[in-house]
Short mmCIF file of C-alpha atoms in Angstrom, two decimals:
data_model
loop_
_atom_site.label_atom_id
_atom_site.label_comp_id
_atom_site.label_asym_id
_atom_site.label_seq_id
_atom_site.Cartn_x
_atom_site.Cartn_y
_atom_site.Cartn_z
CA UNK A 424 0.00 0.00 0.00
CA UNK A 425 1.26 3.47 -0.93
CA UNK A 426 0.40 6.16 1.61
CA UNK A 427 -0.65 9.43 -0.01
CA UNK A 428 1.29 12.51 1.07
CA UNK A 429 -0.63 15.15 3.02
CA UNK A 430 -2.25 17.76 0.81
CA UNK A 431 -0.52 21.13 0.49
CA UNK A 432 -1.83 23.97 2.60
CA UNK A 433 -2.35 26.49 -0.20
CA UNK A 434 -3.28 26.50 -3.91
CA UNK A 435 -0.57 26.77 -6.56
CA UNK A 436 -1.07 28.74 -9.77
CA UNK A 437 0.74 27.16 -12.73
CA UNK A 438 1.26 28.07 -16.36
CA UNK A 439 1.91 25.66 -19.20
CA UNK A 440 3.21 26.76 -22.58
CA UNK A 441 2.91 25.61 -26.16
CA UNK A 442 5.48 27.42 -28.25
CA UNK A 443 7.66 27.13 -31.35
CA UNK A 444 11.40 27.48 -30.70
CA UNK A 445 13.92 28.00 -33.50
CA UNK A 446 16.16 24.97 -34.18
CA UNK A 447 19.70 25.59 -32.98
CA UNK A 448 19.08 29.13 -31.67
CA UNK A 449 19.70 28.50 -28.00
CA UNK A 450 20.26 32.17 -27.14
CA UNK A 451 17.15 33.31 -29.01
CA UNK A 452 15.04 30.55 -27.48
CA UNK A 453 16.25 31.56 -24.01
CA UNK A 454 14.99 35.08 -24.72
CA UNK A 455 11.66 33.61 -25.85
CA UNK A 456 11.51 31.51 -22.66
CA UNK A 457 12.10 34.70 -20.66
CA UNK A 458 9.14 36.34 -22.40
CA UNK A 459 6.91 33.35 -21.60
CA UNK A 460 8.09 33.51 -18.00
CA UNK A 461 7.19 37.21 -17.84
CA UNK A 462 3.73 36.41 -19.18
CA UNK A 463 3.27 33.58 -16.69
CA UNK A 464 4.28 35.82 -13.80
CA UNK A 465 1.93 38.57 -14.98
CA UNK A 466 -0.89 35.99 -14.90
CA UNK A 467 -0.04 35.14 -11.30
CA UNK A 468 1.73 31.83 -11.94
CA UNK A 469 4.23 30.65 -9.37
CA UNK A 470 5.42 27.89 -11.75
CA UNK A 471 5.84 27.86 -15.54
CA UNK A 472 6.45 24.73 -17.65
CA UNK A 473 7.81 24.95 -21.22
CA UNK A 474 8.24 22.16 -23.81
CA UNK A 475 10.79 19.38 -24.13
CA UNK A 476 14.16 20.49 -25.59
CA UNK A 477 12.80 24.04 -25.83
CA UNK A 478 16.21 25.70 -25.61
CA UNK A 479 17.82 23.99 -28.64
CA UNK A 480 14.41 23.00 -30.15
CA UNK A 481 13.38 19.40 -30.77
CA UNK A 482 14.95 19.06 -34.22
CA UNK A 483 17.10 15.91 -34.47
CA UNK A 484 19.05 16.96 -37.60
CA UNK A 485 20.25 20.12 -35.84
CA UNK A 486 20.90 18.29 -32.56
CA UNK A 487 23.03 15.76 -34.44
CA UNK A 488 24.92 18.30 -36.56
CA UNK A 489 25.72 20.90 -33.91
CA UNK A 490 26.05 19.38 -30.43
CA UNK A 491 28.47 22.11 -29.35
CA UNK A 492 25.93 24.81 -30.21
CA UNK A 493 22.86 23.05 -28.86
CA UNK A 494 24.14 21.51 -25.60
CA UNK A 495 24.45 23.10 -22.16
CA UNK A 496 27.26 21.97 -19.88
CA UNK A 497 26.40 20.74 -16.40
CA UNK A 498 28.81 20.83 -13.49
CA UNK A 499 29.36 17.89 -11.17
CA UNK A 500 26.67 19.24 -8.84
CA UNK A 501 24.24 19.65 -11.78
CA UNK A 502 24.43 23.45 -11.98
CA UNK A 503 24.34 25.25 -15.34
CA UNK A 504 26.16 28.57 -15.72
CA UNK A 505 25.79 29.74 -19.31
CA UNK A 506 25.47 33.43 -20.24
CA UNK A 507 22.94 32.60 -22.94
CA UNK A 508 20.46 31.86 -20.15
CA UNK A 509 20.86 35.26 -18.46
CA UNK A 510 17.55 36.69 -19.81
CA UNK A 511 15.70 33.66 -18.43
CA UNK A 512 17.44 33.95 -15.07
CA UNK A 513 16.41 37.59 -14.86
CA UNK A 514 12.79 36.82 -15.76
CA UNK A 515 12.60 34.18 -13.03
CA UNK A 516 14.02 36.64 -10.50
CA UNK A 517 11.73 39.46 -11.59
CA UNK A 518 8.60 37.33 -11.42
CA UNK A 519 9.49 35.19 -8.41
CA UNK A 520 8.76 32.26 -10.73
CA UNK A 521 10.07 28.71 -10.90
CA UNK A 522 10.57 27.64 -14.53
CA UNK A 523 10.83 24.08 -15.85
CA UNK A 524 11.98 23.74 -19.46
CA UNK A 525 13.78 21.34 -21.75
CA UNK A 526 17.43 21.31 -22.75
CA UNK A 527 20.12 19.09 -24.23
CA UNK A 528 22.72 18.64 -21.49
CA UNK A 529 26.32 17.44 -21.56
CA UNK A 530 27.38 15.98 -18.21
CA UNK A 531 30.96 15.89 -16.84
CA UNK A 532 31.15 12.15 -17.61
CA UNK A 533 30.32 12.96 -21.28
CA UNK A 534 26.77 11.64 -21.12
CA UNK A 535 24.35 13.65 -23.27
CA UNK A 536 20.77 13.75 -22.00
CA UNK A 537 17.37 15.21 -22.77
CA UNK A 538 16.81 17.08 -19.54
CA UNK A 539 14.50 19.38 -17.65
CA UNK A 540 16.20 22.42 -16.21
CA UNK A 541 14.76 24.19 -13.20
CA UNK A 542 15.32 27.93 -12.94
CA UNK A 543 14.42 28.98 -9.41
CA UNK A 544 13.29 32.46 -8.28
CA UNK A 545 16.87 33.36 -7.35
CA UNK A 546 17.92 32.79 -10.97
CA UNK A 547 19.92 29.65 -10.24
CA UNK A 548 19.74 26.97 -12.98
CA UNK A 549 20.06 23.28 -12.26
CA UNK A 550 19.66 20.08 -14.25
CA UNK A 551 16.68 18.66 -12.39
CA UNK A 552 15.86 15.50 -14.33
CA UNK A 553 17.18 13.46 -17.28
CA UNK A 554 14.63 11.68 -19.47
CA UNK A 555 14.58 7.98 -18.63
CA UNK A 556 12.44 6.60 -21.47
CA UNK A 557 14.03 7.53 -24.79
CA UNK A 558 11.86 7.37 -27.90
CA UNK A 559 12.97 6.05 -31.29
CA UNK A 560 15.94 7.88 -32.76
CA UNK A 561 16.59 9.73 -29.51
CA UNK A 562 18.65 6.69 -28.54
CA UNK A 563 21.13 7.54 -31.31
CA UNK A 564 21.79 10.99 -29.85
CA UNK A 565 21.21 10.75 -26.12
CA UNK A 566 21.80 8.64 -23.03
CA UNK A 567 18.92 7.62 -20.77
CA UNK A 568 18.49 9.17 -17.34
CA UNK A 569 19.28 7.09 -14.30
CA UNK A 570 16.82 8.25 -11.63
CA UNK A 571 13.52 9.98 -11.00
CA UNK A 572 13.15 13.43 -9.49
CA UNK A 573 10.66 15.45 -7.46
CA UNK A 574 10.48 19.24 -7.47
CA UNK A 575 9.29 21.10 -4.38
CA UNK A 576 7.45 24.38 -4.99
CA UNK A 577 6.15 25.80 -1.74
CA UNK A 578 4.63 22.69 -0.11
CA UNK A 579 3.68 21.03 -3.42
CA UNK A 580 5.58 17.89 -4.44
CA UNK A 581 5.79 17.66 -8.23
CA UNK A 582 7.19 14.62 -10.02
CA UNK A 583 9.22 15.31 -13.16
CA UNK A 584 8.80 13.48 -16.45
CA UNK A 585 9.55 14.27 -20.09
CA UNK A 586 7.24 13.28 -22.97
CA UNK A 587 7.66 9.51 -23.56
CA UNK A 588 8.15 8.95 -19.81
CA UNK A 589 4.45 9.78 -19.41
CA UNK A 590 3.48 6.90 -21.71
CA UNK A 591 4.54 4.45 -18.99
CA UNK A 592 2.16 4.12 -16.03
CA UNK A 593 5.06 3.04 -13.85
CA UNK A 594 6.78 6.40 -14.26
CA UNK A 595 3.88 8.45 -12.99
CA UNK A 596 3.23 5.88 -10.26
CA UNK A 597 6.83 6.19 -9.06
CA UNK A 598 6.26 9.92 -8.64
CA UNK A 599 3.02 9.32 -6.73
CA UNK A 600 4.74 6.72 -4.54
CA UNK A 601 7.25 9.42 -3.65
CA UNK A 602 4.36 11.60 -2.48
CA UNK A 603 3.81 13.69 -5.59
CA UNK A 604 0.73 15.92 -5.72
CA UNK A 605 1.39 16.67 -9.38
CA UNK A 606 3.42 15.56 -12.40
CA UNK A 607 5.17 17.93 -14.83
CA UNK A 608 5.76 16.74 -18.40
CA UNK A 609 7.50 19.01 -20.91
CA UNK A 610 6.92 17.24 -24.23
CA UNK A 611 7.31 17.22 -28.00
CA UNK A 612 4.31 15.49 -29.61
CA UNK A 613 4.22 15.42 -33.41
CA UNK A 614 1.24 16.18 -35.60
CA UNK A 615 -0.94 13.09 -35.91
CA UNK A 616 -0.50 12.02 -32.29
CA UNK A 617 -3.33 14.04 -30.71
CA UNK A 618 -5.29 10.96 -29.61
CA UNK A 619 -2.34 9.55 -27.63
CA UNK A 620 -1.27 12.97 -26.40
CA UNK A 621 -4.69 13.63 -24.88
CA UNK A 622 -5.07 10.11 -23.46
CA UNK A 623 -1.72 9.46 -21.77
CA UNK A 624 -1.56 12.47 -19.48
CA UNK A 625 -5.20 12.41 -18.46
CA UNK A 626 -4.68 8.74 -17.61
CA UNK A 627 -1.58 9.49 -15.52
CA UNK A 628 -3.63 12.06 -13.58
CA UNK A 629 -6.45 9.60 -12.85
CA UNK A 630 -4.15 6.62 -12.25
CA UNK A 631 -2.45 8.49 -9.47
CA UNK A 632 -5.10 11.03 -8.41
CA UNK A 633 -2.66 13.87 -9.01
CA UNK A 634 -2.52 17.00 -11.14
CA UNK A 635 -0.65 16.79 -14.45
CA UNK A 636 0.90 19.78 -16.21
CA UNK A 637 1.67 19.00 -19.87
CA UNK A 638 3.61 21.44 -22.08
CA UNK A 639 4.20 20.85 -25.79
CA UNK A 640 5.94 22.31 -28.81
CA UNK A 641 3.82 23.58 -31.68
CA UNK A 642 4.41 24.33 -35.35
CA UNK A 643 7.52 23.60 -37.39
CA UNK A 644 8.01 21.83 -40.71
CA UNK A 645 7.27 18.16 -41.46
CA UNK A 646 8.44 15.68 -40.36
CA UNK A 647 9.17 17.71 -37.20
CA UNK A 648 5.85 19.52 -36.91
CA UNK A 649 4.35 19.58 -33.42
CA UNK A 650 0.73 19.68 -32.32
CA UNK A 651 0.34 21.87 -29.24
CA UNK A 652 -2.52 20.79 -27.00
CA UNK A 653 -0.78 21.93 -23.80
CA UNK A 654 -2.98 21.15 -20.82
CA UNK A 655 -3.42 21.00 -17.08
CA UNK A 656 -5.39 17.98 -15.83
CA UNK A 657 -7.12 17.67 -12.48
CA UNK A 658 -6.67 14.55 -10.28
CA UNK A 659 -9.56 12.81 -12.08
CA UNK A 660 -8.00 13.42 -15.49
CA UNK A 661 -10.30 16.27 -16.56
CA UNK A 662 -8.68 19.20 -18.37
CA UNK A 663 -8.69 22.43 -16.39
CA UNK A 664 -7.07 24.17 -19.35
CA UNK A 665 -6.16 22.97 -22.83
CA UNK A 666 -4.56 24.63 -25.83
CA UNK A 667 -5.49 24.24 -29.48
CA UNK A 668 -3.54 22.00 -31.85
CA UNK A 669 -2.05 25.05 -33.60
CA UNK A 670 -0.71 28.39 -32.45
CA UNK A 671 1.40 29.45 -29.50
CA UNK A 672 -0.37 29.88 -26.18
CA UNK A 673 0.03 30.15 -22.43
CA UNK A 674 -2.55 28.42 -20.24
CA UNK A 675 -2.98 29.11 -16.54
CA UNK A 676 -4.72 26.98 -13.91
CA UNK A 677 -4.93 26.69 -10.15
CA UNK A 678 -3.92 23.48 -8.41
CA UNK A 679 -6.37 23.23 -5.51
CA UNK A 680 -5.36 21.22 -2.43
CA UNK A 681 -9.01 20.79 -1.40
CA UNK A 682 -9.86 19.21 -4.76
CA UNK A 683 -6.78 16.99 -4.48
CA UNK A 684 -7.79 15.82 -1.00
CA UNK A 685 -11.42 15.24 -2.02
CA UNK A 686 -10.38 13.18 -5.05
CA UNK A 687 -8.00 11.06 -3.02
CA UNK A 688 -10.66 10.48 -0.38
CA UNK A 689 -13.18 9.35 -3.02
CA UNK A 690 -10.76 7.36 -5.21
CA UNK A 691 -8.31 5.47 -3.03
CA UNK A 692 -6.13 3.75 -5.64
CA UNK A 693 -2.90 4.93 -4.03
CA UNK A 694 -3.71 3.49 -0.61
CA UNK A 695 -5.48 0.38 -1.97
CA UNK A 696 -2.68 -0.62 -4.32
CA UNK A 697 -1.20 -4.05 -3.52
CA UNK A 698 2.56 -4.27 -3.08
CA UNK A 699 2.59 -6.58 -6.11
CA UNK A 700 0.01 -8.25 -8.29
CA UNK A 701 1.14 -11.76 -7.46
CA UNK A 702 4.31 -13.65 -8.48
CA UNK A 703 2.39 -16.09 -10.64
CA UNK A 704 -0.75 -16.14 -12.74
CA UNK A 705 -3.45 -18.74 -13.29
CA UNK A 706 -3.76 -19.83 -16.93
CA UNK A 707 -7.17 -21.12 -18.08
CA UNK A 708 -8.26 -22.69 -21.34
CA UNK A 709 -11.58 -21.69 -22.86
#
């Protein structure tokens, strides 16, 4: 049985973004991220989530051709100190906002990962999480992450995932087992995947009776054209906010601790879950 963590004491206002970064323009995309952060802060958001690989853009040909220009270097303690991120640091400081956004990161041991950076309200930048479930050709460019991560914003516990991670129920469940009240998933879903995009993250919310904040890229040229649909889901998997399949947008929603507690009281999957589903199975013939 997994005990649910106590609900937070206060609501949390979050913003999720669907936006179109420019492939390879890390400095320009950092400026764009700063503008989105300013908009989120103006809307009252304490937390802003931007898409997967937003800083270099999710464009495998560019990521393969120019790793030096698209990667950020992490220190041994997972800090990132790159002057191209200065506008984003300033926006986080100005707005008192925590920002989660995607980057390509080179670690001191030479591993290259698809990562979520966290920019905190002091302007410090850290590599918070490395994507564990790599999709398709990502395996040719990147190394898989080695561990999960939970972000604390005020008294909210927020599990971190990236795109394909959210397609695996075990990933969201691991966050919930660690006491997560919500699950943040910067993503890069391609045109034609709207059915799966809208199903996976609503399901992770309901599976684990937790909020899910889903950010996504939008626009671009085939075959790397993305389909927006950024959303915030409540703990029963209902969208509190959802973007269109086209066009950039910022969506804002309130994560309500009373709604979280009421859902978990009514739907007790986390506390009812068995430690395992049995070491063996009965096989019947019909």
